[in-house]
CSV table of C-alpha atoms and ligand atoms in Angstrom, one decimal:
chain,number,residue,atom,x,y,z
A,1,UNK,CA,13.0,-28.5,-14.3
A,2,UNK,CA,15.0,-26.1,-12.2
A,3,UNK,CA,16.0,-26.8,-8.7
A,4,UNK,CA,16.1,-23.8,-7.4
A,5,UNK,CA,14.8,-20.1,-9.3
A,6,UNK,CA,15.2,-16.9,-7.2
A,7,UNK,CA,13.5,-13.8,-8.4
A,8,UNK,CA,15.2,-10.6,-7.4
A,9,UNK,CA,19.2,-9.8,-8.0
A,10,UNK,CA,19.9,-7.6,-4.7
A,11,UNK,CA,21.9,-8.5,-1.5
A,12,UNK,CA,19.4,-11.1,-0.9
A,13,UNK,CA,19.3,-13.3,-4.1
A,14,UNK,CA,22.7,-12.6,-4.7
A,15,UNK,CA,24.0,-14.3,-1.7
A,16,UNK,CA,20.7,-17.3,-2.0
A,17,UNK,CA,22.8,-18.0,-5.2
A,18,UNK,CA,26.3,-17.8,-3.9
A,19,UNK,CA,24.9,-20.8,-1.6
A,20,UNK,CA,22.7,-22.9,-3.9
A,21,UNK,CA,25.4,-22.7,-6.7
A,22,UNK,CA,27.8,-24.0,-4.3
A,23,UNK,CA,25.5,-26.5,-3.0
A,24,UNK,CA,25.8,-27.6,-6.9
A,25,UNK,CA,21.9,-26.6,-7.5
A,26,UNK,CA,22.8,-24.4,-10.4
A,27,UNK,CA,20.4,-21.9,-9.4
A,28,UNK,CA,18.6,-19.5,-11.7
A,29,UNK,CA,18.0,-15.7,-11.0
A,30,UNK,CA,15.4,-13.9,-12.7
A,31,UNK,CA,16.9,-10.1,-12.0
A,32,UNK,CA,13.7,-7.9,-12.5
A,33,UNK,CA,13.3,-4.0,-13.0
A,34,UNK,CA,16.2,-3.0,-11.0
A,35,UNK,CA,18.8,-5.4,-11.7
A,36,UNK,CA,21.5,-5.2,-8.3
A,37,UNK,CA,18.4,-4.1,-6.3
A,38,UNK,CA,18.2,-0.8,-4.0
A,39,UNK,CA,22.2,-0.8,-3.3
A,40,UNK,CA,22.6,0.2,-7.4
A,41,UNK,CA,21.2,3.6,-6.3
A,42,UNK,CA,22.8,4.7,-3.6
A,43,UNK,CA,26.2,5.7,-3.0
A,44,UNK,CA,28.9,4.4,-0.3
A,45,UNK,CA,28.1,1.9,1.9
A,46,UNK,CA,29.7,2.3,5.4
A,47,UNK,CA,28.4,-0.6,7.2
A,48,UNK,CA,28.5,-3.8,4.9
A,49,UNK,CA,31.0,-5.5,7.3
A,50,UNK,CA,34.7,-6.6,5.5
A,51,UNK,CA,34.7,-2.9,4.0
A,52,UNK,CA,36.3,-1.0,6.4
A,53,UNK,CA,36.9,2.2,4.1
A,54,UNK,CA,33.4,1.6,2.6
A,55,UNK,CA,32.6,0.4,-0.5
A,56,UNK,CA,30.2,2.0,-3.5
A,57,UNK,CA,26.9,0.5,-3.5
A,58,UNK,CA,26.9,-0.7,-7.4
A,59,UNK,CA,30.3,-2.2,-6.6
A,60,UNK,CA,29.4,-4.4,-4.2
A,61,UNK,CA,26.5,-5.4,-6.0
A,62,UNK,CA,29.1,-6.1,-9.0
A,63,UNK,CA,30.9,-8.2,-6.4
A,64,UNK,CA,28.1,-10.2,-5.4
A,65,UNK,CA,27.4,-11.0,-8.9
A,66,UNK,CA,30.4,-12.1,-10.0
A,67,UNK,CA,30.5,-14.4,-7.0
A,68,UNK,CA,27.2,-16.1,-7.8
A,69,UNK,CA,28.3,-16.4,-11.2
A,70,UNK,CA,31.8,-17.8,-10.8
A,71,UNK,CA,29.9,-20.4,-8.7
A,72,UNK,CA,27.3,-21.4,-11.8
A,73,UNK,CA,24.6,-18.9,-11.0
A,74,UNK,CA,22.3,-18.7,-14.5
A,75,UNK,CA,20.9,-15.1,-15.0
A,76,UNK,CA,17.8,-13.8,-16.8
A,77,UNK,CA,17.5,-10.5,-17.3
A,78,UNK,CA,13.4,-10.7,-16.8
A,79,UNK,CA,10.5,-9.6,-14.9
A,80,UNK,CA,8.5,-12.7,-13.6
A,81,UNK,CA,4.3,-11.8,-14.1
A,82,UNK,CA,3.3,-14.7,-12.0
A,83,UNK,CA,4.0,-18.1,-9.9
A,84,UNK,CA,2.1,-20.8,-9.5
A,85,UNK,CA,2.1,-23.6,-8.0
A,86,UNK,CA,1.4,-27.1,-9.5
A,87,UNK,CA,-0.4,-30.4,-8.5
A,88,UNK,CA,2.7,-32.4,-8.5
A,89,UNK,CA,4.1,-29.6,-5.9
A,90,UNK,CA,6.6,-27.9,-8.3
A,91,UNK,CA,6.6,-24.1,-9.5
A,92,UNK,CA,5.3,-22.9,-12.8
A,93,UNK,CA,7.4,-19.0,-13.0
A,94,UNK,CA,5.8,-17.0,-15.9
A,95,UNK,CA,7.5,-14.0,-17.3
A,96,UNK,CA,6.6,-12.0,-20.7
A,97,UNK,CA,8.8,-14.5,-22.7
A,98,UNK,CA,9.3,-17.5,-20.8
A,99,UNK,CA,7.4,-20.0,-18.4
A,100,UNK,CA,9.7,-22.0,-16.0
A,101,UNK,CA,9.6,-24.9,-13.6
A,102,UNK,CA,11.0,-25.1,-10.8
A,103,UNK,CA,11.3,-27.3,-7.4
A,104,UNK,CA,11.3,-24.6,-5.1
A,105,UNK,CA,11.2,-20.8,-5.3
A,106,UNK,CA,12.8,-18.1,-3.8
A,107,UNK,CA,11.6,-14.7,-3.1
A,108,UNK,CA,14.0,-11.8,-3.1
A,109,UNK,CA,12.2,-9.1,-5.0
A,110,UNK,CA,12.9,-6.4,-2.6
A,111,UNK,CA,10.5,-3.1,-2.2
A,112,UNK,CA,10.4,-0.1,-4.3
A,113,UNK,CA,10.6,3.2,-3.5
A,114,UNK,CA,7.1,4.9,-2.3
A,115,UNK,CA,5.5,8.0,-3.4
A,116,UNK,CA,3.2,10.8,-1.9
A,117,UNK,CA,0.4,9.8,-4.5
A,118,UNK,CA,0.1,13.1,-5.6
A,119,UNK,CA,-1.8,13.8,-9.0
A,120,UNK,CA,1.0,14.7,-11.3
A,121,UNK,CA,3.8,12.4,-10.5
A,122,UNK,CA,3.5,9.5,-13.2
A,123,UNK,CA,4.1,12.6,-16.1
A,124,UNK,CA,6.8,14.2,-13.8
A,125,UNK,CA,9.0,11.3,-12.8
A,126,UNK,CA,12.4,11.8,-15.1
A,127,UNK,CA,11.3,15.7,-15.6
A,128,UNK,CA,11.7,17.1,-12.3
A,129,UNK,CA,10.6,14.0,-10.2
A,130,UNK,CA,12.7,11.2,-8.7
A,131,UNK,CA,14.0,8.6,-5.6
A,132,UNK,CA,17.2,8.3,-7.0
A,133,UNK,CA,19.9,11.3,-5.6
A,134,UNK,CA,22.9,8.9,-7.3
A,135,UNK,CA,21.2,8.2,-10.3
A,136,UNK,CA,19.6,12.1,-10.8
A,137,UNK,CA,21.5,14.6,-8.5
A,138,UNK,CA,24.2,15.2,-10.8
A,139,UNK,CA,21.4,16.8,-13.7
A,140,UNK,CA,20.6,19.6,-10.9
A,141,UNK,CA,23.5,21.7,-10.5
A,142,UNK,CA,23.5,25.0,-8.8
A,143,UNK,CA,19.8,25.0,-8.4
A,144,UNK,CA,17.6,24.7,-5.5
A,145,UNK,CA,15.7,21.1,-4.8
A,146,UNK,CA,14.2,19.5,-2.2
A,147,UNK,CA,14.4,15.8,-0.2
A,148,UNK,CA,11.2,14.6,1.1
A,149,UNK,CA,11.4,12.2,4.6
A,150,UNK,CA,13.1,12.4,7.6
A,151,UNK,CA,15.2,8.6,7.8
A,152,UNK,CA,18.6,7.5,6.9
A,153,UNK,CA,17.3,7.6,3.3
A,154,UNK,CA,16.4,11.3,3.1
A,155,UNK,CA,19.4,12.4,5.3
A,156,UNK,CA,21.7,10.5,3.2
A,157,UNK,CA,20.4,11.8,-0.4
A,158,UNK,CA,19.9,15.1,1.0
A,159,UNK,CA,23.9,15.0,1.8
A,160,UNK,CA,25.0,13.7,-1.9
A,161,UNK,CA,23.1,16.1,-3.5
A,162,UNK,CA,24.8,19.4,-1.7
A,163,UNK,CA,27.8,18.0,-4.2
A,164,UNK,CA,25.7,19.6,-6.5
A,165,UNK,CA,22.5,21.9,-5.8
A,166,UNK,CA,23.2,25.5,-4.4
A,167,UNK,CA,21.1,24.6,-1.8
A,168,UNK,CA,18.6,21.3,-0.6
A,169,UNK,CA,15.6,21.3,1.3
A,170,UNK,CA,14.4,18.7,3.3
A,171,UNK,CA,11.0,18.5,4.1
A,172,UNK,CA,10.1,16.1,7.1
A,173,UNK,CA,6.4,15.8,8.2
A,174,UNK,CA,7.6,16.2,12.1
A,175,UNK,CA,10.1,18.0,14.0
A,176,UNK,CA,12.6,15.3,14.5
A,177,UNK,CA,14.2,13.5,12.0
A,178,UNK,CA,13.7,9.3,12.3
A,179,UNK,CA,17.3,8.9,11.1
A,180,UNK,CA,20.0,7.4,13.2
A,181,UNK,CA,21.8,9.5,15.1
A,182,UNK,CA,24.9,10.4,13.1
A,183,UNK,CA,23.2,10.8,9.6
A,184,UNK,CA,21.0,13.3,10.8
A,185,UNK,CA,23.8,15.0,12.7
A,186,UNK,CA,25.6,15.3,9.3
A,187,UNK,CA,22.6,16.4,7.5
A,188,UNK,CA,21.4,19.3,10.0
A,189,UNK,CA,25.4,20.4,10.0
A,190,UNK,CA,25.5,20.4,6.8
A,191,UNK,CA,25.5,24.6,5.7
A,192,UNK,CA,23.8,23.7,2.6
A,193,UNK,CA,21.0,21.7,3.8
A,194,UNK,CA,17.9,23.6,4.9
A,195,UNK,CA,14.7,22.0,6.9
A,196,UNK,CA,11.6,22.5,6.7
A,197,UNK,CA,10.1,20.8,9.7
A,198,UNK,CA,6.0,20.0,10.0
A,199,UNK,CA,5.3,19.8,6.5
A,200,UNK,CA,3.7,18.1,4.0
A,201,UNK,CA,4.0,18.8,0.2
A,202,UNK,CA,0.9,18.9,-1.2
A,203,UNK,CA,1.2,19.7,-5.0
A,204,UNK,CA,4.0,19.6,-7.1
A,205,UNK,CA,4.2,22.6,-9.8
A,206,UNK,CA,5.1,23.2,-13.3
A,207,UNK,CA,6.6,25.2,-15.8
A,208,UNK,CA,5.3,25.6,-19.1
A,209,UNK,CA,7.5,22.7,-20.4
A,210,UNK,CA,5.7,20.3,-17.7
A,211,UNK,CA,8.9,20.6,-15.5
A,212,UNK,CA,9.3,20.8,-12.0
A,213,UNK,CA,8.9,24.6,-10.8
A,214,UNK,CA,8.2,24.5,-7.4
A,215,UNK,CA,6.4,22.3,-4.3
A,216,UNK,CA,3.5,23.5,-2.5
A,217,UNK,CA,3.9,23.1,1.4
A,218,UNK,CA,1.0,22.4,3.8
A,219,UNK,CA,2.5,23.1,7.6
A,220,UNK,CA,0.8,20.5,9.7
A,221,UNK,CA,0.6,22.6,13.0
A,222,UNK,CA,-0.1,26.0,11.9
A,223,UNK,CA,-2.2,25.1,8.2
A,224,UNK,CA,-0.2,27.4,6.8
A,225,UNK,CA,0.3,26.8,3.0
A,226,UNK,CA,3.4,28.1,1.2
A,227,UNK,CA,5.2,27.4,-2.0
A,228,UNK,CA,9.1,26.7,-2.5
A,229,UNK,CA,10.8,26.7,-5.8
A,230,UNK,CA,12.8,23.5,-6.4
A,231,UNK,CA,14.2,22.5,-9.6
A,232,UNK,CA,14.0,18.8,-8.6
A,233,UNK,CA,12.2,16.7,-5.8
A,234,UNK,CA,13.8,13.0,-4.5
A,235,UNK,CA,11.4,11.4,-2.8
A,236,UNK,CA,13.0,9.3,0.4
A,237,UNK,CA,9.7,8.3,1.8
A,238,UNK,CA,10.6,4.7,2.5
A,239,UNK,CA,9.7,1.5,0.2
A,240,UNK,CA,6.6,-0.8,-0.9
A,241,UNK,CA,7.6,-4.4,-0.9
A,242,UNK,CA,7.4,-6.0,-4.2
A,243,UNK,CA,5.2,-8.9,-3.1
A,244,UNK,CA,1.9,-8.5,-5.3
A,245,UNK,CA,2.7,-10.8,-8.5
A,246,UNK,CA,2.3,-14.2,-6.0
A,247,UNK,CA,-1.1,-14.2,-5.4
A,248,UNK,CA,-2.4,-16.2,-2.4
A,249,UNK,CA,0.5,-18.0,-2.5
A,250,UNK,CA,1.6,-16.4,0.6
A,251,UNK,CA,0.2,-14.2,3.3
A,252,UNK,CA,0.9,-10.7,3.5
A,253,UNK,CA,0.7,-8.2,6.2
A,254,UNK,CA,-1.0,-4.8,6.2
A,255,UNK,CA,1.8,-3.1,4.4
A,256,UNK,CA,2.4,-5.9,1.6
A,257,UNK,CA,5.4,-7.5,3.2
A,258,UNK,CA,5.4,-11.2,3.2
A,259,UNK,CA,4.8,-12.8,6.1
A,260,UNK,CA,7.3,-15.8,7.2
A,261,UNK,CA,6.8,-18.8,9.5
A,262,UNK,CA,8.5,-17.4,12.5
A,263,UNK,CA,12.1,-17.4,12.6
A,264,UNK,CA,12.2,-18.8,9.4
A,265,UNK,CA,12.5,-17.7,5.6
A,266,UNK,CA,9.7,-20.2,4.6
A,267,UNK,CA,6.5,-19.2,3.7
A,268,UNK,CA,2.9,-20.7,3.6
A,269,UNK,CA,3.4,-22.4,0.5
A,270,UNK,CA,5.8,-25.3,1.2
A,271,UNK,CA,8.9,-24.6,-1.5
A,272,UNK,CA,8.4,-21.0,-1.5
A,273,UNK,CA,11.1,-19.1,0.5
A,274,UNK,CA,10.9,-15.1,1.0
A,275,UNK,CA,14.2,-13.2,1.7
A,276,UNK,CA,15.3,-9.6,2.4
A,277,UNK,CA,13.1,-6.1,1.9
A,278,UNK,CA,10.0,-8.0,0.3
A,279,UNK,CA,9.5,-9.3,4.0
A,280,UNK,CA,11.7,-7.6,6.3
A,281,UNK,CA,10.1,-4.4,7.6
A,282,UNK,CA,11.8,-4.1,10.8
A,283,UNK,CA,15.7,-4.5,9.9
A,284,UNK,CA,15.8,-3.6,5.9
A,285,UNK,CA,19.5,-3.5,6.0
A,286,UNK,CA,22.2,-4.6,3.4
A,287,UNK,CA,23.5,-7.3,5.6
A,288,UNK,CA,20.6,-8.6,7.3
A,289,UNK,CA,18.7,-9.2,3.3
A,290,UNK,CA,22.1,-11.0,2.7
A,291,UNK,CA,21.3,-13.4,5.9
A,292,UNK,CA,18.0,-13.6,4.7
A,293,UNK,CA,19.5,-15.2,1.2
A,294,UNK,CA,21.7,-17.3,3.2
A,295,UNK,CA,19.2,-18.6,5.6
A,296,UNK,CA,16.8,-18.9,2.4
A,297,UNK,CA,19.1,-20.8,0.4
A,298,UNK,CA,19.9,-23.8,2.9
A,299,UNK,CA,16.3,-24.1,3.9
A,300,UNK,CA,15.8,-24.3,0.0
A,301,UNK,CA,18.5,-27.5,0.1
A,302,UNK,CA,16.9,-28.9,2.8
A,303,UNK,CA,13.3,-28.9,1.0
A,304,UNK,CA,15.1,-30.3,-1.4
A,305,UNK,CA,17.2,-33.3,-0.2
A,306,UNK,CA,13.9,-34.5,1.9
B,1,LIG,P1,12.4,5.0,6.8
B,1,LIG,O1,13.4,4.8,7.8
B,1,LIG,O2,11.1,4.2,6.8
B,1,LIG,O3,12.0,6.5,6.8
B,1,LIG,C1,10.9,7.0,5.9
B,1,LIG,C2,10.7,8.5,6.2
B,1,LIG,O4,9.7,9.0,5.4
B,1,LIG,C3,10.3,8.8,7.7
B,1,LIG,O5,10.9,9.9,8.2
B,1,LIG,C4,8.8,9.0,7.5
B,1,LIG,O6,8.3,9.9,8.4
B,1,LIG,C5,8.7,9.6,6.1
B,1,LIG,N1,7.4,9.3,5.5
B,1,LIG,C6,6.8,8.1,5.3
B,1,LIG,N2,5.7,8.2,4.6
B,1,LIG,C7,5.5,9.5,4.4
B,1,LIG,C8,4.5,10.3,3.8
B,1,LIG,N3,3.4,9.7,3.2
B,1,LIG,N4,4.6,11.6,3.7
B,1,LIG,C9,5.7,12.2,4.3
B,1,LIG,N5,6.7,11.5,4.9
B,1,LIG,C10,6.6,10.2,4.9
B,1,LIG,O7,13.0,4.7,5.3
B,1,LIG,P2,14.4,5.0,4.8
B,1,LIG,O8,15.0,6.3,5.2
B,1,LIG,O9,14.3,4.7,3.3
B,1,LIG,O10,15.3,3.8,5.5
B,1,LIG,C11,14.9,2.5,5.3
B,1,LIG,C12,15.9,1.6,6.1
B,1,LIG,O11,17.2,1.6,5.4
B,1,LIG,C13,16.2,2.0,7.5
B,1,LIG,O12,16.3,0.9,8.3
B,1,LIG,C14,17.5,2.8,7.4
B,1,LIG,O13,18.2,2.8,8.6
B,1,LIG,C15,18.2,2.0,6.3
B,1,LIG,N6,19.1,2.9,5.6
B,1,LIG,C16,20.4,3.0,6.1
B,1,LIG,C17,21.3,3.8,5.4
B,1,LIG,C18,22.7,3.8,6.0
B,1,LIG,O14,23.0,3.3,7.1
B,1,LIG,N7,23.7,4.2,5.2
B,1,LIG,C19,21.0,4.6,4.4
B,1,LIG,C20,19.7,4.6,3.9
B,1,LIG,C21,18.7,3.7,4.6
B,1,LIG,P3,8.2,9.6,10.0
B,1,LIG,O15,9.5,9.7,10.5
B,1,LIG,O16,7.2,10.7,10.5
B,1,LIG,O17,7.6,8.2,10.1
């Protein structure tokens, strides 16, 4: 029987386990898909506090693990199906190969990025298709693609990719970009970095090798359709929360986010702590996820020694 399992390795489980390990609960992680969460995908990070020349996202991730670690965080490289919770009060955590117990549970699964929910994009994603600039943008050079949205995301991908493209477009829905301030100031400065403001892709389109060609555009004031050859499309459309393996163990709201007792990281379910992107819609930054884990961690030990 575990004390304390946290599903989900990013800023938010990494720093529940930096606390519960050094609270001697010998926590166990169960990483997930994306082992290091959303910050193993992008590039520098300029506002994690302590890094005043910035730091690259992987890296810090690294960092966090090796902290967790050195502190006598277990970690298991699997994706958990299911949790349940027991008559005697404990957790039962299922994954493909294992089925653990544990005293009390913590959430930090995170959200994963979202997609238009056009027809093609399952066959498309790896050939054309993507939400990863860092992990894809280097496989376009000198060719024209394109960065769907209009926040921080979108502004910041758009940016890493003119390293490589001859030239990116970013397609926002509006005519203002939601970004703060001095992203989108970099972005629209940026001589390689052309919008395309009111519109809406609407189909993505081959070659005869099943590769992106080109994206259809749908201009949301004047109807006006178009297409735009793009070797590549990132998607930077904002994230779904990775919330739906727990059942009715907790509440969600309309979006899939878990919802918390206010002010609290505690859920419905008495054991059962949520931390970071998988019920923060309103912040979802680096730093606040990590106060999440904090916060989730001592209200874990507290569960605990009452
Ligand atoms: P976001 O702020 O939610 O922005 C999502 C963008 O996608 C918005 O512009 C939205 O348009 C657009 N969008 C959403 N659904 C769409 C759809 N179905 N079709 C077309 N466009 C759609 O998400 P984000 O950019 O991923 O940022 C998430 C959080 O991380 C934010 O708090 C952000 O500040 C933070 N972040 C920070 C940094 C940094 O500081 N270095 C970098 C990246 C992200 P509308 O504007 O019209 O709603």
């Amino acid at each position: 029987m575990e004390d304390v399992i946290i599903i989900g390795t990013g800023c938010a489980g990494y720093t529940a386990a930096i606390y519960t390990a050094r609270a001697n609960l010998k926590p166990l992680m169960l990483s997930g898909m994306q082992p290091g969460g959303q910050l193993t995908t992008t590039t520098e990070v300029e506002n994690f506090p302590g890094h005043p020349e910035g730091i690259m996202g992987p890296e810090l991730m690294n960092r966090m693990q090796k902290q967790a670690e050195k502190f006598g965080t277990r970690i298991q490289y699997e994706q958990v199906d299911i949790v349940e919770k027991q008559p005697d009060g404990t957790f039962l955590v299922k994954t493909a190969s294992h089925d653990y117990s544990s005293k009390t549970v913590i959430i930090a699964t995170g959200a994963a990025p979202r997609h238009l929910g056009l027809p093609n994009e399952k066959e498309l994603i790896g050939r054309g298709l993507t939400s990863c600039a860092t992990c894809d943008g280097a496989f376009y050079p000198d060719v024209p693609v394109a960065v769907i949205g209009g926040g921080d995301s979108a502004c910041e991908e758009a940016g890493f990719l003119t390293r490589f493209a001859s030239k990116v477009y970013l397609v926002h829905r509006r005519d203002e970009l939601r970004a703060s301030k001095i992203m989108a100031d970099r972005a629209l400065a940026n001589p390689k970095i052309t919008p395309i403001w009111n519109s809406t892709v609407t189909a993505y389109l081959t070659d005869e090798k099943g590769e992106m060609r080109a994206m259809k555009l749908q201009n949301l004031v004047t109807g006006e359709e178009s297409e735009t050859e793009v070797k590549c499309v990132f998607v930077a459309i904002g994230h779904v929360p990775n919330s739906s393996f727990l059942g009715d163990l907790v509440d969600l709201d309309e979006n899939g986010y878990i919802l918390q007792i206010p002010g609290r990281t505690a859920t419905k379910t008495a054991g059962l702590f949520a931390a970071g992107d998988v019920a923060d819609h309103f912040y979802r930054q680096a730093i606040t996820a990590a106060g999440q884990g904090c916060a989730a961690a001592l209200e874990a030990e507290r569960y605990l020694s009452h």
